[in-house]
Amino acid sequence: PMASSPAKVEFRELGNTGLKLSCVGFGASPFGNVFGQVSDDDAIASVREAFRLGINYFDTSPYYGGTLSEKVLGKALKAVGVPRHEYIVSTKCGRYIDGFDFSADRVTRSIDESLARLQLDYVDILQCHDIEFGSLDEIVNETIPALQKLKEAGKIRFLGITGLPLEIFTYVLDRVPPGTVDVILSYCHYGINDSTLEDLLPYLKSKGVGIITASPLAMGLLTESGPPSWHPASPELKSACQAAAAYCKEKGKNISKLAMQYSLSNKDISSVLVGMNSVRQVEENVAAALDLETAGKDEETLSELEAILKPVKNQTWPSGIQQR
Ligand code: NAD
């Protein structure tokens, strides 16, 4: 008597965690209104549609919208009512709307605050958020040991680190015992305009860490409507991406679909977190993943885009405090 179920996105193993993540991950930063206002109804409908299409992984942070994203995600997960063991939630610690604090004391309080906002008993993954803004030695010697205690207490299942500069990952992973850091989250480095994470993948795999990437649309650069005003890219990078989007549109293609498929095509990456705030975006991003499985990448358009973006290839922006 049930309606036939829709095709669902593929699952991929996350490092040595035993977790199986949907290859399309739900980035909930838009629920903090960082890309424009999102109503609770739209948030709930997007999460419901995500589950329907097989998405089982949701990412947030106390930083996004100054705790709003966590609250709205918690409300949506509760409203949809999927059993807790059927989905995976990651949140973060150490970055807040009023600044950074990676001390053991702060991150230990932080998880309790996050769990209350999310209305959950545990999160699957807790990540130190944008560690290039803290002391990497403090992350190694104080923050990560504090997170290990949270693991023992059952408040988190796995721990990770996130940030923009790729060197932060090698700095930390070279200084902690193997198996301590379960997962890394890298953003804006595995997409059409910047693919610098690729060179680091063999190292990360050798360390046994799970690999999640975020911002396949380069935080709005690779969309028809363009990035938000706070976007840190140079004017040159913004206009090159705008030209690439316009080229796609003229050709009857969607740049966001091409960008999603580019990020999804490397199976060493367990999940690609894309920020979503509507049922339509969920459907489009899942369709991009399903089309990739059946038809492969649109190599012709991709190489045209790579030509347009060549002058800004792998251009990034400064992030964090200088350490050394
Ligand atoms: P993104 O590249 O995923 O772009 C998001 C923007 O694209 C939003 O405006 C969204 O509404 C829009 N969008 C989504 N699907 C679309 C579609 N099909 N067509 C047109 N527009 C579409 O950038 P992001 O949201 O910053 O990154 C994704 C997620 O990754 C975040 O929500 C967050 O959970 C995570 N993230 C983490 C870090 C970190 O830990 N330091 C950094 C960046 C992102």
Coordinates of C-alpha atoms and ligand atoms in Angstrom, one line a residue:
P1 CA 0.0 0.0 0.0
M2 CA 3.0 2.3 0.2
A3 CA 4.1 4.7 -2.5
S4 CA 7.2 3.5 -4.3
S5 CA 10.3 4.8 -2.6
P6 CA 12.5 7.3 -4.5
A7 CA 16.1 6.5 -5.6
K8 CA 18.5 7.3 -2.7
V9 CA 22.0 8.7 -2.5
E10 CA 24.9 6.4 -2.0
F11 CA 26.5 5.8 1.4
R12 CA 30.3 5.9 2.0
E13 CA 32.3 4.7 5.0
L14 CA 33.9 7.4 7.1
G15 CA 37.5 6.4 7.8
N16 CA 37.8 3.9 10.6
T17 CA 34.6 5.1 12.4
G18 CA 32.3 2.4 11.1
L19 CA 29.8 5.2 10.3
K20 CA 28.3 5.2 6.8
L21 CA 27.5 8.7 5.6
S22 CA 25.3 9.7 2.7
C23 CA 27.6 11.1 0.1
V24 CA 25.5 14.3 0.0
G25 CA 25.6 15.8 3.5
F26 CA 23.2 18.4 4.8
G27 CA 25.1 21.6 5.8
A28 CA 22.9 23.4 8.3
S29 CA 24.7 26.7 8.4
P30 CA 21.9 28.3 6.3
F31 CA 19.6 27.6 9.3
G32 CA 21.6 30.2 11.1
N33 CA 20.3 32.7 8.4
V34 CA 23.9 33.2 7.2
F35 CA 22.7 33.0 3.5
G36 CA 19.4 34.9 4.1
Q37 CA 16.3 34.2 6.2
V38 CA 15.0 30.7 6.5
S39 CA 11.7 29.9 8.2
D40 CA 11.2 27.0 10.6
D41 CA 8.7 25.5 8.2
D42 CA 11.2 25.6 5.3
A43 CA 13.9 24.1 7.6
I44 CA 11.7 21.3 8.7
A45 CA 10.5 20.6 5.1
S46 CA 14.1 20.5 3.9
V47 CA 15.2 18.0 6.6
R48 CA 12.1 15.8 5.9
E49 CA 12.9 15.8 2.2
A50 CA 16.6 15.1 2.9
F51 CA 15.6 11.9 4.9
R52 CA 13.2 10.9 2.2
L53 CA 16.0 10.9 -0.4
G54 CA 18.5 9.1 1.8
I55 CA 20.5 11.9 3.4
N56 CA 21.5 10.7 6.9
Y57 CA 24.2 13.2 7.8
F58 CA 23.7 16.7 9.2
D59 CA 26.3 19.3 10.2
T60 CA 26.0 22.4 12.3
S61 CA 28.0 24.6 14.8
P62 CA 27.2 26.9 17.7
Y63 CA 28.9 29.6 15.6
Y64 CA 26.3 29.5 12.8
G65 CA 23.8 32.3 13.4
G66 CA 25.1 32.5 17.0
T67 CA 23.5 29.2 18.1
L68 CA 20.4 29.6 15.8
S69 CA 21.5 26.8 13.4
E70 CA 21.8 24.2 16.2
K71 CA 18.4 25.2 17.6
V72 CA 16.6 25.0 14.2
L73 CA 18.3 21.8 13.3
G74 CA 17.2 20.3 16.6
K75 CA 13.7 21.4 16.1
A76 CA 13.6 20.0 12.6
L77 CA 15.0 16.6 13.6
K78 CA 12.5 16.4 16.4
A79 CA 9.6 17.4 14.1
V80 CA 10.5 14.8 11.5
G81 CA 10.9 12.1 14.1
V82 CA 13.3 9.7 12.5
P83 CA 14.8 7.3 15.1
R84 CA 18.1 8.7 16.5
H85 CA 20.3 5.7 15.4
E86 CA 19.3 6.3 11.8
Y87 CA 21.1 9.6 11.4
I88 CA 24.4 11.2 12.1
V89 CA 24.9 14.7 13.5
S90 CA 28.1 16.6 13.8
T91 CA 28.5 19.9 15.6
K92 CA 31.6 21.9 16.6
C93 CA 33.3 23.6 19.5
G94 CA 35.8 26.5 20.1
R95 CA 34.3 29.0 17.6
Y96 CA 31.4 31.2 18.8
I97 CA 29.7 34.4 17.6
D98 CA 31.8 36.4 20.2
G99 CA 35.2 34.7 19.4
F100 CA 37.3 31.7 19.8
D101 CA 38.0 29.6 22.9
F102 CA 39.5 26.1 22.6
S103 CA 40.3 25.7 26.3
A104 CA 39.3 22.3 27.8
D105 CA 36.9 24.1 30.2
R106 CA 35.1 25.9 27.4
V107 CA 34.7 23.0 25.0
T108 CA 33.5 20.7 27.8
R109 CA 30.7 23.2 28.6
S110 CA 30.1 23.7 25.0
I111 CA 29.0 20.2 24.2
D112 CA 26.3 20.3 27.0
E113 CA 25.0 23.6 25.5
S114 CA 25.0 22.1 22.0
L115 CA 23.2 19.0 23.1
A116 CA 20.5 21.1 24.8
R117 CA 20.0 23.2 21.7
L118 CA 19.9 20.1 19.5
Q119 CA 17.6 18.3 21.9
L120 CA 19.9 15.2 21.6
D121 CA 21.7 13.0 24.1
Y122 CA 24.9 12.7 22.1
V123 CA 26.4 13.8 18.8
D124 CA 28.1 11.5 16.5
I125 CA 31.0 13.8 15.8
L126 CA 32.3 16.9 17.6
Q127 CA 34.8 19.0 15.7
C128 CA 37.2 21.7 16.8
H129 CA 35.9 24.6 14.6
D130 CA 38.4 26.5 12.5
I131 CA 41.5 25.7 14.5
E132 CA 43.8 28.0 12.6
F133 CA 42.3 30.8 14.8
G134 CA 43.6 29.1 17.9
S135 CA 47.0 27.8 19.0
L136 CA 47.5 24.5 17.2
D137 CA 49.6 23.3 20.2
E138 CA 46.7 24.0 22.5
I139 CA 44.5 21.9 20.1
V140 CA 46.9 19.0 20.4
N141 CA 47.7 19.2 24.1
E142 CA 44.5 20.5 25.6
T143 CA 41.4 20.5 23.3
I144 CA 41.7 17.0 21.8
P145 CA 42.3 15.4 25.2
A146 CA 39.2 17.2 26.5
L147 CA 37.2 15.8 23.6
Q148 CA 38.5 12.3 24.3
K149 CA 37.0 12.6 27.8
L150 CA 33.7 13.6 26.2
K151 CA 33.9 10.4 24.1
E152 CA 34.4 8.3 27.3
A153 CA 31.4 10.1 28.8
G154 CA 29.3 9.1 25.9
K155 CA 28.4 12.6 24.8
I156 CA 30.2 12.3 21.5
R157 CA 31.1 9.2 19.5
F158 CA 34.0 10.6 17.4
L159 CA 36.1 13.7 17.3
G160 CA 37.5 15.9 14.5
I161 CA 39.1 19.1 13.4
T162 CA 38.1 21.7 10.8
G163 CA 39.6 24.7 9.1
L164 CA 40.7 26.3 5.9
P165 CA 44.5 26.2 5.6
L166 CA 45.5 22.6 4.7
E167 CA 48.7 22.7 6.8
I168 CA 46.6 22.7 10.0
F169 CA 45.7 19.0 9.4
T170 CA 49.2 17.8 9.0
Y171 CA 50.4 19.8 12.0
V172 CA 47.9 18.2 14.3
L173 CA 47.8 14.7 12.8
D174 CA 51.6 14.5 13.0
R175 CA 51.5 15.3 16.8
V176 CA 48.7 13.1 18.1
P177 CA 48.7 9.3 18.6
P178 CA 47.3 7.4 15.6
G179 CA 43.5 7.0 15.9
T180 CA 43.1 10.0 18.2
V181 CA 41.5 12.3 15.5
D182 CA 38.7 10.3 13.8
V183 CA 37.8 12.8 11.1
I184 CA 38.8 16.0 9.3
L185 CA 36.5 18.5 7.7
S186 CA 38.0 20.6 4.9
Y187 CA 36.1 23.3 3.1
C188 CA 36.5 25.2 -0.2
H189 CA 39.4 23.0 -1.3
Y190 CA 37.8 20.3 -3.3
G191 CA 35.8 22.1 -6.0
I192 CA 36.0 23.3 -9.5
N193 CA 37.9 26.4 -8.7
D194 CA 40.1 25.0 -5.9
S195 CA 41.1 21.3 -5.7
T196 CA 44.2 21.6 -3.5
L197 CA 42.9 19.0 -1.0
E198 CA 43.6 16.3 -3.6
D199 CA 47.3 16.3 -2.9
L200 CA 46.6 15.7 0.8
L201 CA 44.3 12.8 0.4
P202 CA 47.0 10.0 0.4
Y203 CA 48.4 11.4 3.6
L204 CA 45.0 11.6 5.3
K205 CA 44.2 8.1 4.2
S206 CA 47.5 6.8 5.6
K207 CA 46.6 8.3 8.9
G208 CA 43.2 6.5 8.8
V209 CA 41.1 9.6 9.3
G210 CA 37.7 10.0 7.8
I211 CA 37.5 12.8 5.2
I212 CA 34.6 15.2 4.9
T213 CA 34.6 18.1 2.5
A214 CA 32.3 21.1 2.7
S215 CA 31.3 24.0 0.5
P216 CA 31.2 22.4 -2.9
L217 CA 29.6 25.6 -4.2
A218 CA 32.5 27.6 -2.7
M219 CA 30.0 29.2 -0.2
G220 CA 27.9 30.5 -3.1
L221 CA 30.6 31.4 -5.6
L222 CA 29.5 28.5 -7.8
T223 CA 25.7 29.4 -7.9
E224 CA 23.7 31.5 -10.3
S225 CA 22.7 33.9 -7.6
G226 CA 26.2 34.4 -6.4
P227 CA 27.8 34.6 -2.9
P228 CA 26.7 36.5 0.2
S229 CA 28.2 39.9 0.9
W230 CA 30.5 38.5 3.7
H231 CA 32.2 36.2 1.2
P232 CA 36.0 36.5 1.7
A233 CA 37.1 35.8 -1.9
S234 CA 39.0 38.5 -3.9
P235 CA 37.0 40.5 -6.4
E236 CA 39.0 38.7 -9.1
L237 CA 37.9 35.3 -7.9
K238 CA 34.3 36.5 -7.5
S239 CA 34.1 37.8 -11.0
A240 CA 35.7 34.7 -12.5
C241 CA 33.1 32.5 -10.8
Q242 CA 30.3 34.9 -11.9
A243 CA 31.5 34.6 -15.5
A244 CA 31.6 30.8 -15.1
A245 CA 28.0 30.7 -13.8
A246 CA 26.8 33.0 -16.6
Y247 CA 28.6 30.8 -19.2
C248 CA 26.8 27.7 -17.8
K249 CA 23.4 29.5 -17.8
E250 CA 23.8 30.5 -21.4
K251 CA 24.6 26.9 -22.3
G252 CA 21.5 25.7 -20.5
K253 CA 23.5 24.1 -17.7
N254 CA 23.5 24.6 -13.9
I255 CA 26.8 25.5 -12.4
S256 CA 25.7 24.2 -9.0
K257 CA 25.0 20.8 -10.4
L258 CA 28.4 20.6 -12.1
A259 CA 30.1 21.8 -8.9
M260 CA 28.3 19.2 -6.7
Q261 CA 29.2 16.4 -9.2
Y262 CA 32.9 17.5 -9.2
S263 CA 33.1 17.2 -5.4
L264 CA 31.1 14.0 -5.2
S265 CA 33.2 12.2 -7.8
N266 CA 36.1 11.4 -5.5
K267 CA 35.1 8.5 -3.4
D268 CA 38.0 9.0 -0.9
I269 CA 35.7 11.8 0.3
S270 CA 33.0 10.3 2.5
S271 CA 30.5 13.1 2.4
V272 CA 30.2 16.4 0.7
L273 CA 28.4 18.9 2.9
V274 CA 26.3 21.4 1.0
G275 CA 24.4 24.2 2.7
M276 CA 20.7 23.8 2.0
N277 CA 17.6 25.8 3.0
S278 CA 14.8 24.6 0.8
V279 CA 13.2 21.4 -0.5
R280 CA 14.2 22.4 -4.0
Q281 CA 17.9 22.7 -3.1
V282 CA 17.8 19.2 -1.4
E283 CA 16.1 17.7 -4.5
E284 CA 18.6 19.4 -6.9
N285 CA 21.7 18.3 -5.0
V286 CA 20.4 14.7 -4.6
A287 CA 19.6 14.6 -8.3
A288 CA 23.1 15.8 -9.1
A289 CA 24.5 12.8 -7.1
L290 CA 22.1 10.3 -8.7
D291 CA 22.9 11.6 -12.2
L292 CA 26.6 11.3 -11.5
E293 CA 26.1 7.6 -10.7
T294 CA 24.3 6.9 -14.0
A295 CA 25.7 9.4 -16.5
G296 CA 29.1 10.5 -15.0
K297 CA 30.5 14.0 -15.0
D298 CA 29.8 16.5 -17.8
E299 CA 33.4 16.5 -18.8
E300 CA 32.9 18.9 -21.7
T301 CA 31.3 21.7 -19.7
L302 CA 33.7 21.1 -16.8
S303 CA 36.7 21.6 -19.0
E304 CA 35.2 24.8 -20.4
L305 CA 34.6 26.0 -16.9
E306 CA 38.2 25.1 -15.9
A307 CA 39.4 27.2 -18.8
I308 CA 37.3 30.2 -17.6
L309 CA 38.6 29.7 -14.0
K310 CA 42.2 29.1 -14.9
P311 CA 43.5 32.5 -13.9
V312 CA 42.1 32.0 -10.4
K313 CA 42.7 28.3 -10.1
N314 CA 43.5 27.3 -6.5
Q315 CA 43.2 30.9 -5.3
T316 CA 42.1 31.1 -1.7
W317 CA 42.0 33.7 1.0
P318 CA 43.8 34.2 4.4
S319 CA 42.2 32.6 7.4
G320 CA 43.4 32.5 11.0
I321 CA 46.3 33.8 13.0
Q322 CA 49.9 33.3 11.9
Q323 CA 51.5 30.7 14.1
R324 CA 55.0 30.4 13.0
Ligands
NAD1 P1 28.1 25.8 0.0 O1 29.2 25.8 -0.9 O2 27.5 24.5 0.3 O3 27.0 26.9 -0.5 C1 25.8 27.1 0.2 C2 25.0 28.1 -0.6 O4 24.6 27.5 -1.8 C3 23.7 28.5 0.2 O5 23.4 29.8 -0.2 C4 22.7 27.5 -0.4 O6 21.4 28.0 -0.2 C5 23.1 27.5 -1.9 N1 22.7 26.3 -2.6 C6 22.7 25.0 -2.1 N2 22.3 24.1 -3.1 C7 22.0 24.9 -4.2 C8 21.6 24.6 -5.5 N3 21.3 23.3 -5.8 N4 21.5 25.6 -6.4 C9 21.8 26.9 -6.0 N5 22.2 27.2 -4.8 C10 22.3 26.2 -3.9 O7 28.6 26.5 1.4 P2 28.4 26.2 2.9 O8 27.0 26.2 3.2 O9 29.3 27.2 3.6 O10 29.0 24.8 3.2 C11 28.2 23.7 3.4 C12 28.2 23.2 4.9 O11 29.5 22.8 5.2 C13 27.9 24.3 5.9 O12 26.5 24.5 6.0 C14 28.6 23.8 7.1 O13 27.7 22.8 7.7 C15 29.8 23.1 6.6 N6 31.0 24.0 6.6 C16 31.9 23.9 7.6 C17 33.0 24.7 7.7 C18 33.9 24.6 8.9 O14 33.8 23.6 9.7 N7 34.9 25.4 9.0 C19 33.2 25.7 6.7 C20 32.3 25.8 5.7 C21 31.2 24.9 5.6

